[in-house]
XYZ file of C-alpha atoms in Angstrom:
642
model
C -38.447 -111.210 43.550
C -37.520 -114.801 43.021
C -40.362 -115.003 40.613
C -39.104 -112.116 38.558
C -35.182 -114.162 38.415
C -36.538 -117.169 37.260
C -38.645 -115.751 34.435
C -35.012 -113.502 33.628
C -33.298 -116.635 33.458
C -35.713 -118.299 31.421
C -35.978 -115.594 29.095
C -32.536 -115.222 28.685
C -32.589 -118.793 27.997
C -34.621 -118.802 25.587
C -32.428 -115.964 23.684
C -29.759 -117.901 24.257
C -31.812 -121.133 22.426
C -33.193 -118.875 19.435
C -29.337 -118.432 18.155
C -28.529 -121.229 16.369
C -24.657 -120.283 16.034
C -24.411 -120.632 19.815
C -25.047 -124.365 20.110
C -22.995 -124.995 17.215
C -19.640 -126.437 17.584
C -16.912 -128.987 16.302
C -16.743 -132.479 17.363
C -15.067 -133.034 20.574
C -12.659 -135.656 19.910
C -11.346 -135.329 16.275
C -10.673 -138.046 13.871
C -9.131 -137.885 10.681
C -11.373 -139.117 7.720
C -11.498 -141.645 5.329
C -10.625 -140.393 2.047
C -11.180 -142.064 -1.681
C -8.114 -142.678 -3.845
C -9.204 -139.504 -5.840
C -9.570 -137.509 -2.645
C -5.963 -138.483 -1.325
C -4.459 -137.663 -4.731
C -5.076 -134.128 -4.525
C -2.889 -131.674 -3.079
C -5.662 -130.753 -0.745
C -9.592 -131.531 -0.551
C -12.621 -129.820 1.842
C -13.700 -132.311 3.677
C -16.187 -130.096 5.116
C -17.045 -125.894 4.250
C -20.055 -124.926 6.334
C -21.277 -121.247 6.150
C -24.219 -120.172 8.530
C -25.544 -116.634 8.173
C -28.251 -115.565 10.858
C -30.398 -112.642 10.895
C -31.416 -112.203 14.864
C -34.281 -109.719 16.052
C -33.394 -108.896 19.456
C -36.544 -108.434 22.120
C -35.581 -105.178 22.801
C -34.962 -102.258 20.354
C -35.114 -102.633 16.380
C -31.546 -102.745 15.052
C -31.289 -106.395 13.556
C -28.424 -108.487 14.448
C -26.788 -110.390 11.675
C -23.923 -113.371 12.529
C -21.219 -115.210 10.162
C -20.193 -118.598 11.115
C -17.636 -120.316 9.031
C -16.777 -124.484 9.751
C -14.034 -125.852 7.751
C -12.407 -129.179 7.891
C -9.554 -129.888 5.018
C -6.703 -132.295 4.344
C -3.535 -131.466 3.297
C -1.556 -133.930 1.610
C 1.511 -132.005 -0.166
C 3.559 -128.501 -0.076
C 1.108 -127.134 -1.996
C -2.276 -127.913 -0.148
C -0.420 -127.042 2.834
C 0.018 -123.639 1.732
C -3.219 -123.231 0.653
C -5.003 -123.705 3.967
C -2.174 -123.020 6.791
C -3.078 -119.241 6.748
C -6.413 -117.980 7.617
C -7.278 -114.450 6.978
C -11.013 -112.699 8.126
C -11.981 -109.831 6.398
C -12.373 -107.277 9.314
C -15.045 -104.971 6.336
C -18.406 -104.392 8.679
C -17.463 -106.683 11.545
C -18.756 -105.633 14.762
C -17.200 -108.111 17.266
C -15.243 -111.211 16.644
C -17.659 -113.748 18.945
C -14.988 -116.516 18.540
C -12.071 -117.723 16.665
C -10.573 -121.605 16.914
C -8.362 -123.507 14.853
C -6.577 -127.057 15.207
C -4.878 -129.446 13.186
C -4.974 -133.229 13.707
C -1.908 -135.102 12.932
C -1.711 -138.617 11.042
C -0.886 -139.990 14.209
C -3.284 -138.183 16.374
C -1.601 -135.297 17.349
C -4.291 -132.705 18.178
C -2.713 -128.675 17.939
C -5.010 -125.681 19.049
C -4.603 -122.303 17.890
C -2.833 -120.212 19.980
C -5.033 -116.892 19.832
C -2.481 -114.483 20.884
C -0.904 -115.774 17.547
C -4.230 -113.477 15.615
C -2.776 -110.597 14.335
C -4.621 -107.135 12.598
C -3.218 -106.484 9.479
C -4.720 -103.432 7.952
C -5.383 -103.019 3.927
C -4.254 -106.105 2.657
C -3.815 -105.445 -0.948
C -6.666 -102.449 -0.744
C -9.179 -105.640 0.504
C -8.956 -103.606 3.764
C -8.228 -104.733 7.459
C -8.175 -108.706 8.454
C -7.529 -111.023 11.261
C -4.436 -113.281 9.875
C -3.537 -116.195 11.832
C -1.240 -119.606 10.731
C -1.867 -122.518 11.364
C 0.174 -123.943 13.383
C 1.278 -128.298 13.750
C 0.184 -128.733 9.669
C 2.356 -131.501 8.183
C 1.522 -133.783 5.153
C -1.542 -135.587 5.581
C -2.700 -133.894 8.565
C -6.334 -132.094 8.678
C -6.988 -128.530 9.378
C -10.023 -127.536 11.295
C -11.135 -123.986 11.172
C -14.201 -122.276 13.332
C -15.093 -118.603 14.063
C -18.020 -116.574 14.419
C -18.633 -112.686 13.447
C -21.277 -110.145 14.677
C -21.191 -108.061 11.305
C -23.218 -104.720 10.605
C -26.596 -105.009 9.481
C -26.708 -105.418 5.942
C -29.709 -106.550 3.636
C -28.042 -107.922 1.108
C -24.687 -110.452 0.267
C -23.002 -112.316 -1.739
C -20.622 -115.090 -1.239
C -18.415 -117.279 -3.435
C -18.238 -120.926 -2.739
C -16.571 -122.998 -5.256
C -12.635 -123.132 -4.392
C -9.576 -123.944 -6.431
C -9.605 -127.479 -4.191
C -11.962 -129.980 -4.313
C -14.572 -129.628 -1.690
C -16.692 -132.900 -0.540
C -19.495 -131.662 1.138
C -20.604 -127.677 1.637
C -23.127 -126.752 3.444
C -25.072 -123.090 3.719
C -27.116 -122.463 6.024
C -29.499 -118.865 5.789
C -31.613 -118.383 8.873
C -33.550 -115.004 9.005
C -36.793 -116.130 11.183
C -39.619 -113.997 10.974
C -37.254 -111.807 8.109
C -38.666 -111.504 5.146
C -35.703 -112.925 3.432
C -34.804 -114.815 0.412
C -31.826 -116.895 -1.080
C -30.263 -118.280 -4.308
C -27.629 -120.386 -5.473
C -26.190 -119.998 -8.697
C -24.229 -122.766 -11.222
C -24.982 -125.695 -8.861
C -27.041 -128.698 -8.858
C -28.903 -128.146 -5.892
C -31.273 -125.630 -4.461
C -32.084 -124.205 -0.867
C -34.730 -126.453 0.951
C -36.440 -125.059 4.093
C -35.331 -126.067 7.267
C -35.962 -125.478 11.116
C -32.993 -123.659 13.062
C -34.365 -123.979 16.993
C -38.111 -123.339 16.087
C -36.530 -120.744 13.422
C -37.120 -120.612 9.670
C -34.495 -120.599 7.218
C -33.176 -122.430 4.207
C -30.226 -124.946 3.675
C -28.174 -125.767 0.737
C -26.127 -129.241 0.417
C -23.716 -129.700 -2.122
C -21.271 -132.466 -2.408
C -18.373 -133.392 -4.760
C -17.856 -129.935 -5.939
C -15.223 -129.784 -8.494
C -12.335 -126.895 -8.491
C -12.973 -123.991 -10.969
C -10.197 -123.978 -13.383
C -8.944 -121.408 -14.810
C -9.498 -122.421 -18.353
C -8.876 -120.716 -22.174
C -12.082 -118.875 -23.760
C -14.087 -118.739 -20.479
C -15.337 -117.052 -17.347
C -14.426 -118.988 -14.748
C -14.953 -115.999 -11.847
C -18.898 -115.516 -13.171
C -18.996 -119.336 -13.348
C -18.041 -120.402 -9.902
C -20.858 -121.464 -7.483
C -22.180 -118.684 -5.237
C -25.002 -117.745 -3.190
C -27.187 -114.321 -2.718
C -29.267 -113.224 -0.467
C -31.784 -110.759 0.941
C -33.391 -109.755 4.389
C -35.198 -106.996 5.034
C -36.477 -105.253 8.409
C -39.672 -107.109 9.951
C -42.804 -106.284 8.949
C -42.049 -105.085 5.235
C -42.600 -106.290 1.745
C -40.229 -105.329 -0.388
C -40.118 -107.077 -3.666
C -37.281 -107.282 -6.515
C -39.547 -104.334 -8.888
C -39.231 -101.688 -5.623
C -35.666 -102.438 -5.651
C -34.645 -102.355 -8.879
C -37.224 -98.624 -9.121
C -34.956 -97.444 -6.013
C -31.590 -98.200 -7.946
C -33.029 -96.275 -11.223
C -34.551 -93.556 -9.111
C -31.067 -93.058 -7.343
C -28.209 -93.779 -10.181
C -29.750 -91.962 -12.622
C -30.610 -88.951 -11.044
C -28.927 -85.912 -12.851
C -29.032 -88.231 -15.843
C -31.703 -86.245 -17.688
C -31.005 -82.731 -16.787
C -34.116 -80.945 -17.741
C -31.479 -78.044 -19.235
C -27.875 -77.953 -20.320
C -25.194 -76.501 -18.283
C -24.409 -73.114 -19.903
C -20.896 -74.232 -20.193
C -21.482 -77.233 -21.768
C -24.070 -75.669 -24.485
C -20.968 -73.485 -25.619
C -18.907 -76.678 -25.743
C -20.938 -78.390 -27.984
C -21.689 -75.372 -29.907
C -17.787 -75.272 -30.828
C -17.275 -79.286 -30.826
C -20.202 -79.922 -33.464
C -19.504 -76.459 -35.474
C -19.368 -77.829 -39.214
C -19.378 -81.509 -38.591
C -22.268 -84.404 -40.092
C -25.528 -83.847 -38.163
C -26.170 -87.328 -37.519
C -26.289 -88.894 -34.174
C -23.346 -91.455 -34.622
C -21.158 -88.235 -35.792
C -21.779 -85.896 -32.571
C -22.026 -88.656 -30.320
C -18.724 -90.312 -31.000
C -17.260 -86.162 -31.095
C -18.131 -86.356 -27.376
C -17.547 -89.563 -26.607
C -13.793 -88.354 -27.851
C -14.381 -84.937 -26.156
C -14.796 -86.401 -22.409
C -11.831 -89.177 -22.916
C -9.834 -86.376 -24.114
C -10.300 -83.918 -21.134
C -11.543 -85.463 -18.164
C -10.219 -87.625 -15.622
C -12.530 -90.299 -13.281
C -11.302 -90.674 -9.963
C -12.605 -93.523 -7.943
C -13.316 -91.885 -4.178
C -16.002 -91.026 -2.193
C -15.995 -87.410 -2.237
C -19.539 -86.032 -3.327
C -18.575 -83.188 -5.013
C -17.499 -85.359 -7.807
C -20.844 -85.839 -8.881
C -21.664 -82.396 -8.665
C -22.362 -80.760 -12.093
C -20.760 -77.385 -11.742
C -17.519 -78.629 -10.032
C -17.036 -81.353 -12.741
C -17.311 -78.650 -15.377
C -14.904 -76.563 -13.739
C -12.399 -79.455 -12.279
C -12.636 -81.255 -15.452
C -12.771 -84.676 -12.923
C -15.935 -86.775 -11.810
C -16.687 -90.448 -10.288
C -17.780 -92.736 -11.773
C -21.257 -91.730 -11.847
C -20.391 -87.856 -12.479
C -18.848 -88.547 -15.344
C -22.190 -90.090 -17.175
C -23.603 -86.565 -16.065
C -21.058 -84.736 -18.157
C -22.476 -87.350 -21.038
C -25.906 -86.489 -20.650
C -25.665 -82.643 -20.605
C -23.601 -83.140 -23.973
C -25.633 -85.892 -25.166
C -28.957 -83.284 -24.593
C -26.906 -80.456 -25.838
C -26.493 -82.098 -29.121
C -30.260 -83.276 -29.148
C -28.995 -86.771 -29.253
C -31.123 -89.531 -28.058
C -29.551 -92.147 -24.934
C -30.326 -94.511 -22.680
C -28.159 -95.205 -19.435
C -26.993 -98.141 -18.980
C -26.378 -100.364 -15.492
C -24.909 -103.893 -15.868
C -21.963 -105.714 -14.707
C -18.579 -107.101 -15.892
C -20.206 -110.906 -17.888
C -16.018 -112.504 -16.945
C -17.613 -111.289 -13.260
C -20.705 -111.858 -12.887
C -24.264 -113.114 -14.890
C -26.241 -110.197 -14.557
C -29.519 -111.391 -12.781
C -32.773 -109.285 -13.497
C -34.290 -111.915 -11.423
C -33.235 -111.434 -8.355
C -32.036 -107.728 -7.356
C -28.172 -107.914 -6.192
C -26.033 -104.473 -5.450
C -23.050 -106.537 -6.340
C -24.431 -106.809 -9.865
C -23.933 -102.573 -10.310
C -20.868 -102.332 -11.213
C -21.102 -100.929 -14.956
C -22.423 -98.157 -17.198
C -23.040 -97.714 -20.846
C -24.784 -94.883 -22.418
C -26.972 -96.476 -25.449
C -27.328 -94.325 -28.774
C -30.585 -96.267 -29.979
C -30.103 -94.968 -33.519
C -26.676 -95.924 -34.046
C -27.223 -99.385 -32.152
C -23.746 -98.281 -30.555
C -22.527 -97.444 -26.915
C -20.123 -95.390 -25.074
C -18.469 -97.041 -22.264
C -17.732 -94.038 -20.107
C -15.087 -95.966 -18.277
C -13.239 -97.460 -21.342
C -10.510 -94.759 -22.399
C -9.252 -97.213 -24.788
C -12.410 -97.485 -26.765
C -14.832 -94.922 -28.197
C -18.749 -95.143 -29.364
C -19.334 -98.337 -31.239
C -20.114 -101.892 -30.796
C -20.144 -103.287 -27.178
C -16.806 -104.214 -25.423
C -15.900 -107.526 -25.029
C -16.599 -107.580 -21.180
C -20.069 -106.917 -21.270
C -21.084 -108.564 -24.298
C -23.891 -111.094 -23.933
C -24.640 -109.896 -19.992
C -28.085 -108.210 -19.474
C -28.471 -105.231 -18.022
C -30.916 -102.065 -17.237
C -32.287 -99.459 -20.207
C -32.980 -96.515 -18.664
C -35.041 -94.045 -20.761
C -35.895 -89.824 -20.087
C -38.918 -91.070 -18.250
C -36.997 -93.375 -15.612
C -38.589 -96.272 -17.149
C -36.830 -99.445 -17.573
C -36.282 -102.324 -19.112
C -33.804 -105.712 -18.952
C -32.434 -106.542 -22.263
C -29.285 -108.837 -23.302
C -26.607 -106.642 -24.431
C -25.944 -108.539 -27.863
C -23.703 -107.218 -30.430
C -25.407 -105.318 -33.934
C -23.189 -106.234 -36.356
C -21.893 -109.872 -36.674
C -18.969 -109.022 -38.920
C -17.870 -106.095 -36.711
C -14.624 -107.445 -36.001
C -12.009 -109.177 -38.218
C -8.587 -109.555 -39.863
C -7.409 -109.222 -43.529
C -3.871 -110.633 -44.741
C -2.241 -110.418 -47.512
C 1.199 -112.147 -48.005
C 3.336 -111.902 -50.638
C 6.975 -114.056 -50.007
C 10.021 -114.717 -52.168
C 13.079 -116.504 -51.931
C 16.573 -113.616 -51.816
C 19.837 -114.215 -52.731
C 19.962 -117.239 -53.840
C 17.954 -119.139 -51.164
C 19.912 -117.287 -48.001
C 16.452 -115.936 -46.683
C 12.723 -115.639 -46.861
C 11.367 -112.160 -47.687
C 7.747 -111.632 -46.477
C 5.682 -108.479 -48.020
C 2.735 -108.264 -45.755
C -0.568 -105.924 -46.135
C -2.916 -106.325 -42.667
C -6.686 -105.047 -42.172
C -8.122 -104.864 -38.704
C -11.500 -104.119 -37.660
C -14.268 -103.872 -35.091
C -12.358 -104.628 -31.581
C -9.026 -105.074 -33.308
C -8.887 -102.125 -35.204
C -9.822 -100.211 -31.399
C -7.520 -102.248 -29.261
C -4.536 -101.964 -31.766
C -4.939 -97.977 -31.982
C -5.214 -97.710 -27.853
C -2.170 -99.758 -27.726
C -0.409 -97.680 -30.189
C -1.643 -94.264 -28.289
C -1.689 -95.243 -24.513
C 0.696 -98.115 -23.624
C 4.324 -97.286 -22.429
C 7.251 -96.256 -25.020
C 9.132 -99.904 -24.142
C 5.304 -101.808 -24.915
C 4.921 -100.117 -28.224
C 8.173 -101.296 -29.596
C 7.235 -105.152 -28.408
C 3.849 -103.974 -30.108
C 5.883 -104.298 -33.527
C 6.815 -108.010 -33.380
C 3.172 -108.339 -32.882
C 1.969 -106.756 -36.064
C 4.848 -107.555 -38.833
C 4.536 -111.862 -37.674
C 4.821 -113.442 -34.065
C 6.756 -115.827 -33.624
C 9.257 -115.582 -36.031
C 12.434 -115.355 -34.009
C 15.583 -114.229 -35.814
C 12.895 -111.831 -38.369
C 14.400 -108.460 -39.679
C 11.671 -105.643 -39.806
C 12.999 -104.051 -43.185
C 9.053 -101.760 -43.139
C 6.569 -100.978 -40.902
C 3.886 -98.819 -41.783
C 0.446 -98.625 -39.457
C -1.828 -96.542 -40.931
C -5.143 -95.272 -39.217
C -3.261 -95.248 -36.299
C -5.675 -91.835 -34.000
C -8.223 -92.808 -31.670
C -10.760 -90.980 -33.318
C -11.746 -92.278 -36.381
C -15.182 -90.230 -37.554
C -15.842 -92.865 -40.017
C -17.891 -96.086 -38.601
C -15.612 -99.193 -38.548
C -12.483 -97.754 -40.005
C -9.949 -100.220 -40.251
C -6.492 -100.002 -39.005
C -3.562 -100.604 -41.396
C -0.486 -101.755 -41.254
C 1.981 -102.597 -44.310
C 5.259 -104.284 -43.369
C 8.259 -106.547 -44.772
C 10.572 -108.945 -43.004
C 12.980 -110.857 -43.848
C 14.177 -114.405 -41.749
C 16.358 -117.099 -42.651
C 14.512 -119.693 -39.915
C 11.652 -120.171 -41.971
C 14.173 -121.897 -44.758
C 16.010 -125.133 -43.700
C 18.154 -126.801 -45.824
C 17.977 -130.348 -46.528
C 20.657 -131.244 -48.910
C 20.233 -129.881 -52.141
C 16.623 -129.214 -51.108
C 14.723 -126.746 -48.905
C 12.045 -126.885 -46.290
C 9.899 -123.610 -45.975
C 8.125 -123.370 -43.238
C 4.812 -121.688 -44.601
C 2.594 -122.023 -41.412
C 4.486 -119.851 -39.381
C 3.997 -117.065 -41.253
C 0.519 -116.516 -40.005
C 1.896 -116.179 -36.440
C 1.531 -117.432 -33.097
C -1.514 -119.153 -33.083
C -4.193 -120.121 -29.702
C -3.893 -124.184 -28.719
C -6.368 -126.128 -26.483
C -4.780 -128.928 -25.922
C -6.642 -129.751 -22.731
C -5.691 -132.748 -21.175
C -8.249 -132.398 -17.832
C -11.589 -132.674 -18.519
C -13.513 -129.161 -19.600
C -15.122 -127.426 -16.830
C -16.324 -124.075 -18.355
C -18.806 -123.602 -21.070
C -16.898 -121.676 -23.771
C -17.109 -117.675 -24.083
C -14.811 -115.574 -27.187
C -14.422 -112.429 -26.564
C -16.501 -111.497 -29.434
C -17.777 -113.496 -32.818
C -14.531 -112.396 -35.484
C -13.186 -113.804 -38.389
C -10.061 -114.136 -40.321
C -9.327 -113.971 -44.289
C -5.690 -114.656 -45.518
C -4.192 -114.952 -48.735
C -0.724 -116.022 -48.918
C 1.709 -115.889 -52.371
C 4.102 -117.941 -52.316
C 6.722 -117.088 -55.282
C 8.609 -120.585 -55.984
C 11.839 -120.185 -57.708
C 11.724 -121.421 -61.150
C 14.095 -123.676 -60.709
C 12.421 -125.819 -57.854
C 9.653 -128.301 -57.629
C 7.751 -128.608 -54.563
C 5.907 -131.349 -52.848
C 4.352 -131.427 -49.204
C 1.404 -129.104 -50.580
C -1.241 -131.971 -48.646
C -0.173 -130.294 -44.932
C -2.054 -127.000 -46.391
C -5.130 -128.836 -46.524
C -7.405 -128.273 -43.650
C -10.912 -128.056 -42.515
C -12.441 -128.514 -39.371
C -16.235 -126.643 -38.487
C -18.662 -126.648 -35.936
C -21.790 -127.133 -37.070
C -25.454 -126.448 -35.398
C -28.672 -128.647 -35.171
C -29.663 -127.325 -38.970
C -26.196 -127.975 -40.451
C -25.198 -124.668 -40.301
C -21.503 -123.230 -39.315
C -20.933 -122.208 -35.926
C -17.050 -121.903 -36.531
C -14.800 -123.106 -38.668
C -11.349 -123.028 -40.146
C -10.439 -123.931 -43.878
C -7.259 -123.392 -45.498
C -6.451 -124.597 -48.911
C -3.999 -123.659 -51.830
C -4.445 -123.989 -55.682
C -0.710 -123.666 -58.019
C -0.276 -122.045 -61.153
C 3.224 -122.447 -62.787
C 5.490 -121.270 -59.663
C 2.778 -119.102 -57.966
C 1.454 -121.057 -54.756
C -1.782 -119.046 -53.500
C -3.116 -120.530 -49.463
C -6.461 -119.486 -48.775
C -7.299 -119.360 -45.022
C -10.692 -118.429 -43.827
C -11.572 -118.781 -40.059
C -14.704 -117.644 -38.046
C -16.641 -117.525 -34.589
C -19.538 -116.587 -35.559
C -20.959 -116.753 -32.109
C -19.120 -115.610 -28.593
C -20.768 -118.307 -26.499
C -20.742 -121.750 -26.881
C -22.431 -124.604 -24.577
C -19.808 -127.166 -23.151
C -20.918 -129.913 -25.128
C -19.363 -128.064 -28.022
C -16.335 -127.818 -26.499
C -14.839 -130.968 -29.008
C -15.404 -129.739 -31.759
C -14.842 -125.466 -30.722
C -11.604 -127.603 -29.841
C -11.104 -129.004 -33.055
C -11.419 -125.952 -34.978
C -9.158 -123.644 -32.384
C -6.357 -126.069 -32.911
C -6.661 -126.345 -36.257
C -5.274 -123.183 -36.652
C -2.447 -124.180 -34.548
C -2.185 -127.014 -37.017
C -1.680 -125.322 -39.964
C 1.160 -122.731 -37.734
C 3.242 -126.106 -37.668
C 2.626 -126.873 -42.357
C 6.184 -126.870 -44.185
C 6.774 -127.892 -48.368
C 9.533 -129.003 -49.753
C 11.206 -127.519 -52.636
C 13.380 -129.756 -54.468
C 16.005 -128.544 -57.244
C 14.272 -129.606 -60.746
C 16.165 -132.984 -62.424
């Protein structure tokens, strides 16, 4: 008997041992640390973020254990940082059993608070994030630090993803992954260091050390969510081999089934049979019809409930999921003998879709792909119809699906590069006698402006559409009458490919002429609008991403009164570009005027003709962005002739 109690206890030691979170712990008698000047500039900075995640196979039964341990130390040395750490909230999403929550702050002088755990309250669906523990901390005063610990027993899960870079500096982050015998694997993203192996108690796992990271900004013409450091991870059951090709197979074989119905829904074949009657028989024509058809009559509602997926009740209930609703497509899509591929990708201002490494976080979009019009439908988007691809997935790979459940990875790239731009021309005068500037205005808008402008038009609130206006007859022109305003173009559907949307205006302002004795100033450059400035004074942290490539052509006549010379005419000469390796323009913007008589004619012509752009561009992107802005602030001066 005492033979079989000592080899309990030592097993149970040994258990005890093989959990590395369990030994674990914060130092015993806590001292503040010694900062740099930077460091004890900033509102607040991480001393310390440590992040353990361990995978534990108990010795009885198969269900794997899986622990969270979070470690931070941070110092507070304003309003400001203080708010930013003196909460704490734990997501609650999966968690077993809290194993242990502690919390202190240490004092400039010392003065060592612990939390006070009856203090932890349950706050359920914090702004639909779900349940979490919320706790403050309490004894936090300017320069004091604030040392968090707690441990989680979380549901089994095989895969995660976790966000590391912070809106505070953070000196030193550690993560440590520690799965064992687990098959399991690990990758950092947008950092400068990688996991190295390391020994947790005679375990395997892998540790990542990063120090100085920098906070993400949120910056103009970038992605800063996708861009932040983060880790995923995977860890499967023991014994198996699962690799990233059986994964991605599983996702295909599961997403897409009911995505090549081998025949039509009987309803749907009468649908089409109507829809299509005496319309073009090309594959653009009956695939934009029912991309317009679905927007028009049925409605995606994000829950659970499975019959939402089912064929027959969406047909009937005219409402589907998510996934249902690319069901609906594909019975049409067949119906109409129209060829498609399915589409699974992600948000690009999200997340970098990674064919590399398989991560259910990643799933979050779907396209259908009409190979012969190079054109999707974006199922989800009830603002756009088939065409070119929206501006949140451009440039982000993703998963072609064909009838056979093969796939492929592929960048999602845009066809045409002059899908998208702006046409305006201007034609001002001078009224009654010099009182006002009169500004006859004809606009072209294509690609993504031509599709935004008409979903504004046709699905934003009454009050919205009326700001609209200022929008399209000249921004930022304050005390401007709107004499016309004419859009033209103005339905959804739009049967021809890249149709542009119209609009024909005149306005009238007296702010754009100052008087300067017998003279006048005219403000020219503000009749292009508001323009975009990056006048960064921190340094860049993002690489640069537009929307989409567009460009702008404008042509502005300016009618001088016969009676008045003008001078000044050097401010409408600009030209700033961004040029590539070969010489070749990346971007530019060029304005320019040429007079004949009293007729002044400005030429403006600005372009992107790429959406991405590497960070040691960002000078000269710069350059051209604000040049733009430049040219918003260009004034003549019109003198009365001697």
């Amino acid at each position: 008997m005492r033979t079989f109690i000592v080899i309990l206890l030592c097993f149970c030691s040994t258990q005890a041992f093989s959990q590395y979170y369990k030994n674990y712990d914060w130092a015993k008698k806590p001292k503040l640390h010694q900062l740099s000047e930077k460091e004890a500039n900033e509102s607040s900075v991480g001393i310390l973020e440590k992040y353990m995640i361990e995978y534990v196979v108990p010795e009885f039964g198969n269900n794997i254990k899986k622990f969270e341990t979070t470690h931070t130390i941070a110092r507070v040395h304003d309003e400001k940082g203080i708010k930013t750490h003196n909460t704490v909230y734990i997501s609650m999403y999966d968690v077993i059993d809290i194993v242990d929550i502690k919390a202190r702050t240490i004092t400039p002088n010392g003065k060592v608070t612990l939390l006070n755990k009856d203090n932890i309250k349950e706050v359920k669906n914090v702004e639909e994030y779900g349940d979490f523990k919320i706790f403050a901390i309490e004894g936090a005063e300017k320069d004091s630090e604030i040392e968090v610990l707690y441990t989680l027993e979380k549901e089994y899960s095989a895969f995660g993803r976790e966000t590391l870079q912070k809106s505070y500096p953070i000196r030193k982050l550690e993560y440590d992954f520690i799965m064992g015998d687990l098959p399991g694997r690990i990758k950092v993203y947008n950092a400068n260091s990688q996991f190295v192996a390391k020994t947790y108690n005679k375990r395997a796992g892998k540790q990542l050390v990063l120090k100085n990271i920098v906070p993400m900004l949120e910056e103009e013409y970038a992605t800063p969510n996708a861009n932040k450091t983060y880790v995923a991870f995977q860890c499967f059951g023991p014994g198996t081999n699962v690799t990233d090709s059986m994964l991605w197979n599983n996702v295909v074989t599961n997403i897409t089934d009911g995505m090549f119905p081998e025949t039509v829904h009987p309803e749907i074949a009468k649908i089409i049979e109507n829809l299509l009657k005496n319309q073009k028989d090309d594959d653009f024509t009956k695939a934009y019809l029912i991309d317009d058809y679905v927007k028009t009559n049925y409605t995606i509602v994000k829950n659970n409930n499975a019959q939402l997926s089912d064929i027959d009740y969406i047909v009937k209930n005219k409402s589907a999921s998510d996934l249902g609703i690319i069901k609906i497509y594909a019975h049409l899509l067949k119906a109409a003998n129209v060829e498609y591929l399915p589409v699974i990708t992600s948000d690009v201002y999200e997340h970098k879709f990674d064919s590399e490494f398989f991560n259910p976080a990643a799933l979050r979009e779907f396209l259908i792909y009409i190979p012969k019009t190079y054109n999707y439908i974006s199922p989800n988007r009830v603002d756009y119809r088939l065409s070119e691809i929206p501006p949140n997935i451009l440039g982000n790979k993703g998963i072609f699906v064909n009838a056979k459940k093969q796939y492929s990875f592929y960048k999602i790239l845009q066809k045409d590069p002059d899908f998208s731009r702006v046409v305006r021309n201007m034609n001002i005068s001078f009224e009654d006698d010099m009182e006002y500037v009169k500004i006859d205005q004809n606009q072209e808008y294509y690609g993504h402006w031509a599709m935004n402008n008409r979903a504004f038009l046709n699905l934003a609130p009454e009050q919205q559409i009326k700001e609209f206006e200022d929008y399209l007859t000249g921004s930022g022109i304050e005390d401007k009458v709107v004499k016309k305003y004419e859009p033209k173009n103005k339905e959804m559907m739009q049967l021809e490919y890249n149709k542009p949307f119209l609009v024909s205006s005149t306005i009238t302002s007296e702010s754009l002429l100052e008087e300067a004795g017998d003279s006048y100033i005219f403000q020219v450059g503000k009749v292009i609008g508001t323009q975009s400035e990056l006048y960064q004074e921190t340094k860049r942290v993002n690489p640069i991403q537009m929307q989409y490539p567009n460009r702008y052509n404008y042509e502005i006549v300016v009618n001088i009164p016969a009676d008045y010379d003008i001078e000044g005419l050097e401010s409408l000469i600009i030209k700033k570009e961004l040029l590539d390796e070969e010489g070749n323009q990346k971007c530019k913007f060029e304005s320019n005027y040429k007079l004949e008589g009293n007729k002044l004619t400005v030429m403006i012509e600005e372009f992107y003709k790429e959406y991405e752009y590497d960070i040691t561009e960002y000078e000269g992107f710069r350059e051209v962005i604000n040049a733009a802005s430049d040219f918003n602030k260009a004034a003549i001066l019109m003198n009365p002739k001697e």
